[in-house]
GROMACS .gro file of C-alpha atoms in nm:
model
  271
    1UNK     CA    1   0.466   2.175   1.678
    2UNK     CA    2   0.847   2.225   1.730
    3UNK     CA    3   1.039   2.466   1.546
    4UNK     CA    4   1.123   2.219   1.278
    5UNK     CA    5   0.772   2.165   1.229
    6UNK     CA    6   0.826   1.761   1.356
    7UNK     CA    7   0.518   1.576   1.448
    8UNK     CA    8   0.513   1.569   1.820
    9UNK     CA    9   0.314   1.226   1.814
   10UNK     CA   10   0.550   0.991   1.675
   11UNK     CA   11   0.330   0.768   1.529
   12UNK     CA   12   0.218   0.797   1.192
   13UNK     CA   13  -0.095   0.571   1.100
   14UNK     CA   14  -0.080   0.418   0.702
   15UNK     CA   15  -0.349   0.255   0.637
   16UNK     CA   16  -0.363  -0.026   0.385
   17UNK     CA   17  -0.703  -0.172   0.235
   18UNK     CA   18  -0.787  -0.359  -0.064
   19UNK     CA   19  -1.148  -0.384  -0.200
   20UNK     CA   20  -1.430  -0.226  -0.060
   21UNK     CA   21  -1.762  -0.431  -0.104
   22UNK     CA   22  -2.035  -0.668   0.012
   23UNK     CA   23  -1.982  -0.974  -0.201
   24UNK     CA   24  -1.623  -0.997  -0.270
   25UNK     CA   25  -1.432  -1.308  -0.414
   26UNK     CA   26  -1.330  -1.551  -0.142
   27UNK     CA   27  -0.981  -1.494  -0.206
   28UNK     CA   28  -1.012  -1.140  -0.101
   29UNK     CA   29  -1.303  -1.184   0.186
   30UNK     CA   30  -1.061  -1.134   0.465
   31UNK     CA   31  -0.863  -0.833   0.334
   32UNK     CA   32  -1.248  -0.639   0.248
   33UNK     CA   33  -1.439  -0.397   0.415
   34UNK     CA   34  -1.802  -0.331   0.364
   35UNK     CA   35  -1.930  -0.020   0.238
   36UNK     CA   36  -2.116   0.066   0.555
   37UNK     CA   37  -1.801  -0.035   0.778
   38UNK     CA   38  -1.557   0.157   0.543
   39UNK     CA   39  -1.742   0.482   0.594
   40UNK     CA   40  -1.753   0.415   0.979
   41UNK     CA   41  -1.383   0.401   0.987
   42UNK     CA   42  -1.359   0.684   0.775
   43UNK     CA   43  -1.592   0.886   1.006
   44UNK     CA   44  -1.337   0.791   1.302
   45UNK     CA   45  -1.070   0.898   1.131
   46UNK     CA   46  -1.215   1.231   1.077
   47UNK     CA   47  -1.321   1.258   1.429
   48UNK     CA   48  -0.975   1.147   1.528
   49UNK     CA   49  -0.823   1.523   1.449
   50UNK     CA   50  -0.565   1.369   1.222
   51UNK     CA   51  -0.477   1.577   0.908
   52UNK     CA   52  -0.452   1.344   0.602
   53UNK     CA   53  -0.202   1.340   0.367
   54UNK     CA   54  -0.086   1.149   0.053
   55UNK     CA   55   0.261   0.876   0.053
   56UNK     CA   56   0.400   1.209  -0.079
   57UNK     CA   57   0.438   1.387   0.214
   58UNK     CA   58   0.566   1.124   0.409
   59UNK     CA   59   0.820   1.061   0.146
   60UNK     CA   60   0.944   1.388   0.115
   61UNK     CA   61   0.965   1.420   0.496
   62UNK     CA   62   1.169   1.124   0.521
   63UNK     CA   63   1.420   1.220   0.227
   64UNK     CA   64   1.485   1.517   0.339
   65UNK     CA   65   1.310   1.660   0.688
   66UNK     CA   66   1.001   1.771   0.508
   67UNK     CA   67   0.728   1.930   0.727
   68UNK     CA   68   0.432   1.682   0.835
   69UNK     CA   69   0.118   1.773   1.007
   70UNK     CA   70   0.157   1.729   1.354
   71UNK     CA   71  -0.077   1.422   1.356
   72UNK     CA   72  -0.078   1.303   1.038
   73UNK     CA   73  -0.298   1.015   0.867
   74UNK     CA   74  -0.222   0.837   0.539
   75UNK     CA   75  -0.514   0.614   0.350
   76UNK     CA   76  -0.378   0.362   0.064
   77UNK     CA   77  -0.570   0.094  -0.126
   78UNK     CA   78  -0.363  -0.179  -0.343
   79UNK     CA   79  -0.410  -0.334  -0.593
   80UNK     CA   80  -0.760  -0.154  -0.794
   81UNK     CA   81  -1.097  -0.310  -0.675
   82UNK     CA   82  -1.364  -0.189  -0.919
   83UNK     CA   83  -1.528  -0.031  -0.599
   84UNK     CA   84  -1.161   0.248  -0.604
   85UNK     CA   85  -1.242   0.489  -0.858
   86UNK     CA   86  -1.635   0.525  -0.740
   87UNK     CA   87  -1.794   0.485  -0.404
   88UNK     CA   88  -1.509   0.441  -0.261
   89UNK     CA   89  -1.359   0.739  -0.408
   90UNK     CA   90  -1.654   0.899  -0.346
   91UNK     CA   91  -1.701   0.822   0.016
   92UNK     CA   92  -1.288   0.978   0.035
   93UNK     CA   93  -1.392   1.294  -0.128
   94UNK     CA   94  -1.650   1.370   0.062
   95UNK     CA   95  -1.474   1.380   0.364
   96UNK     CA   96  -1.185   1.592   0.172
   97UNK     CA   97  -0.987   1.233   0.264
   98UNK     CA   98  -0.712   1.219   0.008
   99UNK     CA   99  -0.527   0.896  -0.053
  100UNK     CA  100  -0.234   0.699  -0.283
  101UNK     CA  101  -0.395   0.385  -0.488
  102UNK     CA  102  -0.137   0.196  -0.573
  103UNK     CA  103  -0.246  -0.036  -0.887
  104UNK     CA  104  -0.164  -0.379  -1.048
  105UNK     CA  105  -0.113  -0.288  -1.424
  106UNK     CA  106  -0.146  -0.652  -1.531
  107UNK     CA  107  -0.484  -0.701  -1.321
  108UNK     CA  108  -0.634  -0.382  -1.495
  109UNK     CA  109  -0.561  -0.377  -1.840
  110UNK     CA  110  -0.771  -0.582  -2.069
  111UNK     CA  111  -0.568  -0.837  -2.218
  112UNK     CA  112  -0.299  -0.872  -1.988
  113UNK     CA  113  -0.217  -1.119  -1.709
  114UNK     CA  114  -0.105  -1.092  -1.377
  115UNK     CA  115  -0.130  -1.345  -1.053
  116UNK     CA  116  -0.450  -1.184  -0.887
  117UNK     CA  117  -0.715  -1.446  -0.936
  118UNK     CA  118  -1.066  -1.336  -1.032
  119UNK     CA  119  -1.190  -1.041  -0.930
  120UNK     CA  120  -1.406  -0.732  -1.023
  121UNK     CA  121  -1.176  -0.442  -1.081
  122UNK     CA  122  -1.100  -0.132  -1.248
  123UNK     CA  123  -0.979  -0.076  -1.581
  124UNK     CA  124  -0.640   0.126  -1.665
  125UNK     CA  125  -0.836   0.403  -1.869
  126UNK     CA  126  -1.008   0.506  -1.534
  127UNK     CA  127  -0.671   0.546  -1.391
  128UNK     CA  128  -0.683   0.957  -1.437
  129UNK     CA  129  -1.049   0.955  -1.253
  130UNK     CA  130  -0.878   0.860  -0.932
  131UNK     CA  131  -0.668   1.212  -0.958
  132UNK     CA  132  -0.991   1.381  -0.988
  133UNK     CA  133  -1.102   1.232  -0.689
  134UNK     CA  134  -0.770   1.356  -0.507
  135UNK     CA  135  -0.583   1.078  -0.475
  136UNK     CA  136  -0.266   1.012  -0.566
  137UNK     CA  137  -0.142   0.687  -0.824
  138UNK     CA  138   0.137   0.465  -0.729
  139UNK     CA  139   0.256   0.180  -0.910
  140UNK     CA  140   0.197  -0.256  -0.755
  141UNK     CA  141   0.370  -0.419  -1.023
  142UNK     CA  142   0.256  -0.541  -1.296
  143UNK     CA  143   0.197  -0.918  -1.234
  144UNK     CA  144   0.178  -0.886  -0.846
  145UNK     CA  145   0.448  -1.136  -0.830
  146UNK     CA  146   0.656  -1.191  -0.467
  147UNK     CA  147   0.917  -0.933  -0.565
  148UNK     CA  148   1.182  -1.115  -0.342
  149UNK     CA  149   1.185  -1.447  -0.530
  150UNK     CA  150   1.264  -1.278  -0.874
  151UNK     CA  151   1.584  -1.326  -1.041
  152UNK     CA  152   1.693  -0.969  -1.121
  153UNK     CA  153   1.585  -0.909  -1.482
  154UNK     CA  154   1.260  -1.040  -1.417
  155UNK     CA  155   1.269  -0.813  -1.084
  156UNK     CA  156   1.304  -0.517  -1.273
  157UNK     CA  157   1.069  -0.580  -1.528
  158UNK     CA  158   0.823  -0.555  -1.280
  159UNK     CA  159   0.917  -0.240  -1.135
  160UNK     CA  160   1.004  -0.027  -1.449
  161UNK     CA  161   0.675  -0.176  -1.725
  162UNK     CA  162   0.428  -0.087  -1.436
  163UNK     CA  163   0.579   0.283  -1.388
  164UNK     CA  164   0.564   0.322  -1.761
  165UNK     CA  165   0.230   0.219  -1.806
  166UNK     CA  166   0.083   0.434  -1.546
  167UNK     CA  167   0.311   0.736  -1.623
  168UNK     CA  168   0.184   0.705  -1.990
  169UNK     CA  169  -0.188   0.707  -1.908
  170UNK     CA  170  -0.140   0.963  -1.638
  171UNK     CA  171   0.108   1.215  -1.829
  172UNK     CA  172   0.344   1.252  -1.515
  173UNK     CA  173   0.602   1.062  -1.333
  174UNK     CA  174   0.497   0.807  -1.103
  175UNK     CA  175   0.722   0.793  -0.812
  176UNK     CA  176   0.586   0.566  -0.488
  177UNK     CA  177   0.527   0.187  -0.519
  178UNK     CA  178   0.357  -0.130  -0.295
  179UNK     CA  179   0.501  -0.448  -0.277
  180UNK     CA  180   0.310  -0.711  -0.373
  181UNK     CA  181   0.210  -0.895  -0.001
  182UNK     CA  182   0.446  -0.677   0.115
  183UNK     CA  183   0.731  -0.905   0.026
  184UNK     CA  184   1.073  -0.726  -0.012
  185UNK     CA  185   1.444  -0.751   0.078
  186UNK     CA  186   1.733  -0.548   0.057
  187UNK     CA  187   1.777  -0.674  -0.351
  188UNK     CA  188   1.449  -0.536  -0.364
  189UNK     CA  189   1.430  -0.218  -0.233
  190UNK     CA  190   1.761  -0.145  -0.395
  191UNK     CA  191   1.629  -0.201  -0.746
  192UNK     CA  192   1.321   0.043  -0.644
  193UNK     CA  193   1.540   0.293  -0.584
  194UNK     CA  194   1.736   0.247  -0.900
  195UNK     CA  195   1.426   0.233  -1.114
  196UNK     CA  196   1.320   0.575  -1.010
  197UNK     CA  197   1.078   0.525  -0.707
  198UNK     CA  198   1.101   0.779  -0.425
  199UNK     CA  199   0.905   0.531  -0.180
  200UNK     CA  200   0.794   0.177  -0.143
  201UNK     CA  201   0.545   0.096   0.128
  202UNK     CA  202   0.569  -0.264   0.267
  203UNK     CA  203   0.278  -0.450   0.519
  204UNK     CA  204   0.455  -0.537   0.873
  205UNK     CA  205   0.081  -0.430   0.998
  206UNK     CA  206   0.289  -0.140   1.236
  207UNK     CA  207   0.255   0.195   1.270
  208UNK     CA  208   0.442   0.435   1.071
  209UNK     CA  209   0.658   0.700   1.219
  210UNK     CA  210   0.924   0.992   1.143
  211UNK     CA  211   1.208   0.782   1.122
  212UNK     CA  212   1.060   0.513   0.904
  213UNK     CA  213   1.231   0.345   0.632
  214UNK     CA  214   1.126   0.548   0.293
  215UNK     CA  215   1.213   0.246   0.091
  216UNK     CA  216   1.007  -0.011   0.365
  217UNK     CA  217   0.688   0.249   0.507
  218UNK     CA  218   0.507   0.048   0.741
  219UNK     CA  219   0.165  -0.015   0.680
  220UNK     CA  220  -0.142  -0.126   0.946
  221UNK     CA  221  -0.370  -0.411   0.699
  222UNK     CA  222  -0.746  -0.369   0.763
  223UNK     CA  223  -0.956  -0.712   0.773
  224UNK     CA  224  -1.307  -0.771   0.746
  225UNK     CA  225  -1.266  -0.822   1.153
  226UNK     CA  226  -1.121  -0.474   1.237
  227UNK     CA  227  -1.342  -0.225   1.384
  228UNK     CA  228  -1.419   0.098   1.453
  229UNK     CA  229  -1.258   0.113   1.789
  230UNK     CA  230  -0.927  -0.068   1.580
  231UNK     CA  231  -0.936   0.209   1.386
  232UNK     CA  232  -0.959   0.483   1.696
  233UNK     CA  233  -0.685   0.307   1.866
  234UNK     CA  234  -0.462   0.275   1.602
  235UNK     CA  235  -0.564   0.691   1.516
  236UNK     CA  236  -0.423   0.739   1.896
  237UNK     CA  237  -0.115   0.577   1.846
  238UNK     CA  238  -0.177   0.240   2.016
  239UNK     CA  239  -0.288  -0.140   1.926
  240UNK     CA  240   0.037  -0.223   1.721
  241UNK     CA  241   0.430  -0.209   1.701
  242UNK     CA  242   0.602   0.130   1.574
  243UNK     CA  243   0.827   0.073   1.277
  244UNK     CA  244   1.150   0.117   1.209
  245UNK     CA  245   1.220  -0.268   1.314
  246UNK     CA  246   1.435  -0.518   1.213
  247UNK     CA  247   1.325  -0.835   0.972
  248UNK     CA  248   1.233  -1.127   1.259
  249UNK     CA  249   1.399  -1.444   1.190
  250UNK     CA  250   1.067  -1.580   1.117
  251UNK     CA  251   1.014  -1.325   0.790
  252UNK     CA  252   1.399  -1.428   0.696
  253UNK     CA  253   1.327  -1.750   0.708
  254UNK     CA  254   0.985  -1.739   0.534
  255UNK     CA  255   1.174  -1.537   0.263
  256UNK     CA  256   1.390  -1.812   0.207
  257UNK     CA  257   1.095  -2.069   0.171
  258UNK     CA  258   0.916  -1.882  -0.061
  259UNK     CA  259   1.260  -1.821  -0.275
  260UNK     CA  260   1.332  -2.217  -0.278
  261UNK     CA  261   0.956  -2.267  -0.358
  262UNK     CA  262   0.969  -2.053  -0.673
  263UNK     CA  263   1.302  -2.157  -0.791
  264UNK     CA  264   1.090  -2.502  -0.800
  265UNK     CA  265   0.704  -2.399  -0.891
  266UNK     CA  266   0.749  -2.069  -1.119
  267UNK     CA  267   0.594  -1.718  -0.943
  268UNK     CA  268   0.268  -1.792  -0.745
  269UNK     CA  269   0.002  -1.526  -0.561
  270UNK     CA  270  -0.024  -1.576  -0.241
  271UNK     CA  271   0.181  -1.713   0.048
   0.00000   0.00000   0.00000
């Protein structure tokens, strides 16, 4: 390590996954990982000689020059499978793996809506259980709307009911937030900032690294394909792009599909 205590690897693997199961609803078959494979990835990762640490850490190094581990590894899971706040919590904890969950407050709490279709997951009251666990809470809106197609008030909504709720069943500030799909622009990350969020992790299935965007942290998306040796390479630095990266003029112009389409069709999950 340098004297400013800089990773010497630039690469920072984040990884994102979703539920954690054997049977999981169609719509969320490719974005699972079985049990069995999940704790085969985590054993790489352990094996890799990474040191994990939480969205914090990263956060704080990007603000303001923070020390990081020299290799660090960062673990999130969106959006609150039932699986999060037991075996799969479990499986962390055991290998002293913490983690951020960032959580859909709509798709948890009984009697409220959001745009996830069916699905077993958590409930809001187990929120505080995931702490005990080690991991950190971050906030995924409430609805899990496409951030970037919301008129402002609506945009904001989102962001600031979804902090609240958390930060009132947790007792403390919540400061780091997912975008739903990813989906964000510079509207977007603007209003994160302004609503009290340190950090906002995005997809762009890239490697992280020490000059990362804190308001756009790039994130590598496991699939019910990826494998153990996907998860070695991407612990070594290699197998995708390193972010910071401009927007392509595909995900420009995809933006402005999706923003015509709900100006049309009202907010929709996926696509």
């Amino acid at each position: 390590m340098n004297d400013g205590g800089e990773a010497t690897a630039p690469h920072i693997p984040v990884l994102l996954y979703h539920a954690v199961m054997d049977d999981p609803p169609e719509w969320i078959a490719e974005f699972t990982v079985t049990p069995k494979d999940f704790e085969a990835q985590l054993d790489a990762i352990v094996a890799s000689g990474r040191t994990p640490v939480t969205v914090s850490a990263l956060a704080a190094h990007l603000a303001g020059g923070e020390r990081l581990p020299e290799r660090p590894v960062i673990l999130t899971f969106d959006d609150g499978f039932a699986d999060l706040p037991g075996p799969t919590a479990e499986a962390l904890a055991s290998r002293s793996l913490p983690a951020t969950a960032y959580l859909t407050t709509g798709a948890i709490t009984p009697g409220r809506r959001s745009l996830l279709p069916p699905a077993p997951m958590m409930t809001l009251e187990q929120t505080p259980l995931l702490e005990q666990y080690g991991m950190e809470v971050g906030a995924h809106t409430v609805t899990h709307a496409q951030l970037d197609t919301l008129p402002g008030k609506a945009l904001r909504r989102e962001l600031r009911e979804s902090k609240s709720v958390l930060e009132d069943v947790l007792g403390h500030e919540v400061q780091h937030l997912a975008y739903p799909h990813g989906y964000n622009s510079r509207g977007v990350r603007k209003a994160a900032l302004h609503e009290g969020y340190v950090s906002a992790v995005a997809v762009r299935h890239a490697l992280s690294s020490q000059t990362d965007e804190a308001y756009r942290i790039a994130r590598l998306i496991l699939r019910c394909t990826h494998t153990v040796k996907d998860v070695e390479e991407w612990m070594e630095g290699r197998g995708a792009p390193m972010a910071p990266f401009p927007d392509s003029f595909q995900t420009v112009g995809w933006r402005l599909f999706r923003r015509a389409r709900a100006a049309i069709k009202g907010p929709v999950f996926a696509g």
